XYZ file of C-alpha atoms in Angstrom:
259
model
C 48.551 165.000 111.213
C 51.209 162.781 112.717
C 54.347 162.018 110.840
C 55.055 158.456 109.727
C 58.504 157.390 110.640
C 60.219 154.970 108.283
C 63.404 153.020 108.839
C 65.492 151.468 106.087
C 65.447 147.685 106.204
C 68.880 146.090 106.626
C 70.318 144.672 103.440
C 70.241 140.859 103.406
C 73.564 139.366 104.371
C 75.363 137.684 101.496
C 74.982 133.877 101.500
C 78.393 132.648 102.471
C 77.649 129.059 101.535
C 76.787 129.956 97.943
C 80.251 131.003 96.855
C 82.281 128.491 94.800
C 85.068 128.577 97.358
C 82.717 127.564 100.176
C 81.106 124.835 98.089
C 84.541 123.339 97.551
C 85.328 123.711 101.263
C 82.113 121.940 102.281
C 82.723 119.084 99.873
C 86.337 118.748 101.023
C 85.164 118.649 104.622
C 82.733 115.890 103.714
C 85.474 113.801 102.117
C 87.751 114.447 105.073
C 84.961 113.348 107.381
C 84.519 110.118 105.419
C 88.213 109.347 105.718
C 88.239 109.937 109.455
C 85.065 107.866 109.971
C 86.644 104.986 108.047
C 89.809 105.231 110.129
C 87.713 105.249 113.311
C 85.868 102.106 112.188
C 89.188 100.437 111.428
C 90.516 101.353 114.869
C 87.324 100.320 116.617
C 86.017 97.176 114.921
C 89.453 96.205 113.591
C 90.889 95.894 110.091
C 89.707 92.277 109.595
C 86.102 93.486 109.712
C 86.448 95.944 106.824
C 85.316 94.874 103.341
C 88.038 94.664 100.700
C 87.206 97.990 99.052
C 87.464 99.881 102.364
C 90.790 98.233 103.150
C 92.000 99.423 99.755
C 90.627 102.893 100.495
C 92.705 103.118 103.659
C 95.816 102.344 101.681
C 94.908 104.726 98.840
C 94.485 107.602 101.306
C 98.280 107.790 101.550
C 99.102 107.976 97.852
C 95.996 110.068 97.015
C 95.614 112.519 99.920
C 92.879 114.542 98.168
C 89.517 113.498 96.737
C 87.229 110.484 96.896
C 89.138 107.219 96.445
C 86.201 104.864 97.014
C 85.348 104.682 93.271
C 88.998 103.878 92.517
C 89.082 101.093 95.119
C 85.883 99.576 93.727
C 87.119 99.917 90.134
C 90.340 98.068 91.027
C 88.396 95.150 92.505
C 86.020 95.077 89.538
C 88.897 95.116 87.045
C 91.038 92.412 88.655
C 88.428 90.356 90.488
C 89.887 90.134 94.014
C 92.103 91.922 96.496
C 94.908 89.423 95.923
C 94.704 89.968 92.163
C 94.829 93.762 92.615
C 98.059 93.510 94.591
C 99.571 91.013 92.153
C 98.821 93.153 89.092
C 101.661 94.860 87.256
C 102.257 98.594 87.614
C 101.356 99.003 83.929
C 98.009 97.199 84.317
C 97.155 99.087 87.503
C 97.672 102.395 85.732
C 94.971 101.551 83.179
C 92.254 101.638 85.857
C 90.090 104.757 85.994
C 86.889 105.557 87.874
C 84.240 108.268 87.946
C 83.380 109.920 91.258
C 79.984 111.255 92.424
C 80.628 114.595 90.695
C 81.292 112.908 87.353
C 85.025 113.519 87.434
C 87.373 110.815 86.195
C 90.088 109.702 88.548
C 92.918 107.298 87.703
C 95.216 105.087 89.716
C 98.367 106.928 88.648
C 102.017 105.911 88.726
C 102.528 106.636 92.433
C 99.504 104.638 93.570
C 100.375 101.747 91.244
C 103.899 101.587 92.653
C 102.551 101.661 96.225
C 100.231 98.725 95.518
C 103.018 96.735 93.844
C 105.274 97.446 96.829
C 102.575 96.182 99.214
C 102.434 92.914 97.272
C 106.221 92.565 97.425
C 106.163 93.138 101.194
C 103.551 90.396 101.601
C 105.555 88.037 99.361
C 108.736 88.568 101.380
C 106.931 88.022 104.670
C 105.487 84.698 103.500
C 108.892 83.721 102.093
C 110.505 84.365 105.493
C 107.883 82.168 107.154
C 108.510 79.405 104.629
C 112.290 79.631 104.946
C 112.481 79.930 108.743
C 112.106 76.169 109.255
C 112.700 73.083 107.153
C 110.377 73.420 104.162
C 109.019 69.911 104.577
C 107.815 70.679 108.122
C 106.378 74.104 107.221
C 104.307 72.985 104.248
C 101.402 75.310 104.981
C 103.740 78.329 104.917
C 105.297 77.076 101.681
C 101.918 76.730 99.961
C 100.947 80.245 101.110
C 104.207 81.588 99.689
C 103.936 79.954 96.257
C 100.285 80.940 95.941
C 101.028 84.570 96.747
C 103.963 84.561 94.325
C 102.283 82.864 91.369
C 98.514 82.644 91.746
C 97.787 85.690 89.595
C 100.802 85.700 87.274
C 99.524 86.346 83.716
C 102.377 84.348 82.115
C 103.630 80.880 82.902
C 106.646 80.935 85.177
C 108.918 78.029 86.078
C 110.697 78.222 89.434
C 112.852 75.904 91.517
C 113.187 75.983 95.307
C 116.681 74.703 96.072
C 117.111 73.183 99.550
C 120.109 72.309 101.723
C 120.741 69.054 103.601
C 118.334 70.196 106.348
C 115.606 70.923 103.792
C 115.879 74.646 104.391
C 115.541 77.070 101.523
C 118.774 78.138 99.825
C 117.212 79.944 96.888
C 113.901 80.427 95.112
C 114.979 80.954 91.521
C 112.953 81.767 88.428
C 114.367 79.435 85.790
C 112.214 80.688 82.961
C 109.240 82.819 81.990
C 107.012 81.939 79.078
C 103.691 82.604 77.411
C 100.176 82.237 78.788
C 100.442 78.450 78.515
C 104.094 77.458 78.206
C 107.466 78.130 79.829
C 110.430 76.238 78.340
C 112.253 74.031 80.840
C 115.703 72.456 80.507
C 116.260 69.618 83.013
C 120.048 69.809 82.677
C 120.023 73.500 83.622
C 117.840 72.787 86.655
C 120.263 70.125 87.906
C 123.390 72.108 86.997
C 122.133 74.998 89.114
C 121.542 72.617 92.028
C 125.201 71.569 91.868
C 126.350 75.197 91.805
C 124.337 75.919 94.948
C 125.362 72.657 96.688
C 121.667 71.859 97.008
C 120.723 68.397 98.229
C 117.104 68.561 97.112
C 114.583 70.732 95.322
C 110.913 71.498 94.835
C 109.724 72.403 91.347
C 107.044 75.079 91.090
C 105.199 76.567 88.149
C 101.863 78.229 87.507
C 98.933 77.754 85.156
C 97.595 81.205 84.195
C 94.371 79.506 83.047
C 93.554 79.036 86.742
C 93.285 75.230 86.702
C 96.294 73.623 88.459
C 95.661 70.140 87.021
C 98.960 68.719 85.647
C 99.159 68.295 81.881
C 100.924 65.442 80.076
C 103.896 67.724 79.211
C 104.082 68.718 82.910
C 104.284 65.063 83.928
C 106.886 64.161 81.283
C 109.081 67.149 82.138
C 108.956 66.310 85.850
C 110.104 62.759 85.214
C 113.027 64.018 83.121
C 114.159 66.323 85.948
C 113.800 63.541 88.536
C 115.931 61.181 86.444
C 118.629 63.807 85.829
C 118.721 64.720 89.524
C 118.763 61.111 90.734
C 121.987 60.455 88.817
C 123.646 63.106 91.007
C 121.999 62.067 94.299
C 119.710 65.105 94.357
C 116.136 64.559 95.513
C 113.065 66.162 93.964
C 110.562 66.385 96.814
C 107.582 67.598 94.820
C 106.307 69.534 91.849
C 103.689 72.153 92.725
C 101.409 73.707 90.119
C 99.762 76.949 91.188
C 96.487 78.210 89.759
C 93.762 80.582 90.891
C 91.744 77.491 91.846
C 94.413 76.109 94.186
C 97.727 74.242 94.244
C 98.249 70.741 92.845
C 100.973 68.528 94.358
C 102.467 65.794 92.177
C 103.342 63.784 95.295
C 99.805 63.946 96.662
C 98.425 63.023 93.233
C 100.725 59.972 93.066
C 102.558 61.292 90.004
C 106.040 60.923 91.516
């Protein structure tokens, strides 16, 4: 009778991918891959071809180097309504935004990210201001409109500003004269003109915003503008225009025949 030879079967190798550490590593690699693919698309097709949320993602990568920032980018746009409104939001408002990722974890904007976004808006505002101030304001009207829209389009409170100009119609100073409520900012014509004298300004452009979004001049807007024009005229200072900025556009008193 022949002997039956038996051999012990090798023990199954432990599943490396089942350990919690490897699960985390795989997920991290997936997120890293998404970030690199997005960067590659940006380099290849170009930034102008990215949707707003992906452009925000690229920026958020720097202040949030770990995790999935796509839900945060989409939550920011949903909360504020547009990319411009996201950048114009206050640090305090930005920090209220939270989003849930694919794993059900809540992720917030955070103080660092909010400050980065506010800084990006300030950079954009200064760039447009430089473009507006580089030449006589009257001959660079398009740059001026871009500047005032970026500065005031999404301001939640009414803000009254004056652009003081020299004898070549170049910008001396963009000064906030007053901040107010959601529908009113007190204006004092004598203070507006007194400041023009201090700066040796020869002319000015009045600017304020309507947080409601509609830039249509109100009766108080019209009356206040006439008071400033009369006070300035007595001192040989010209008022070139009064611009009202809203989310729906910019209204020019001169173009509307109101001055």
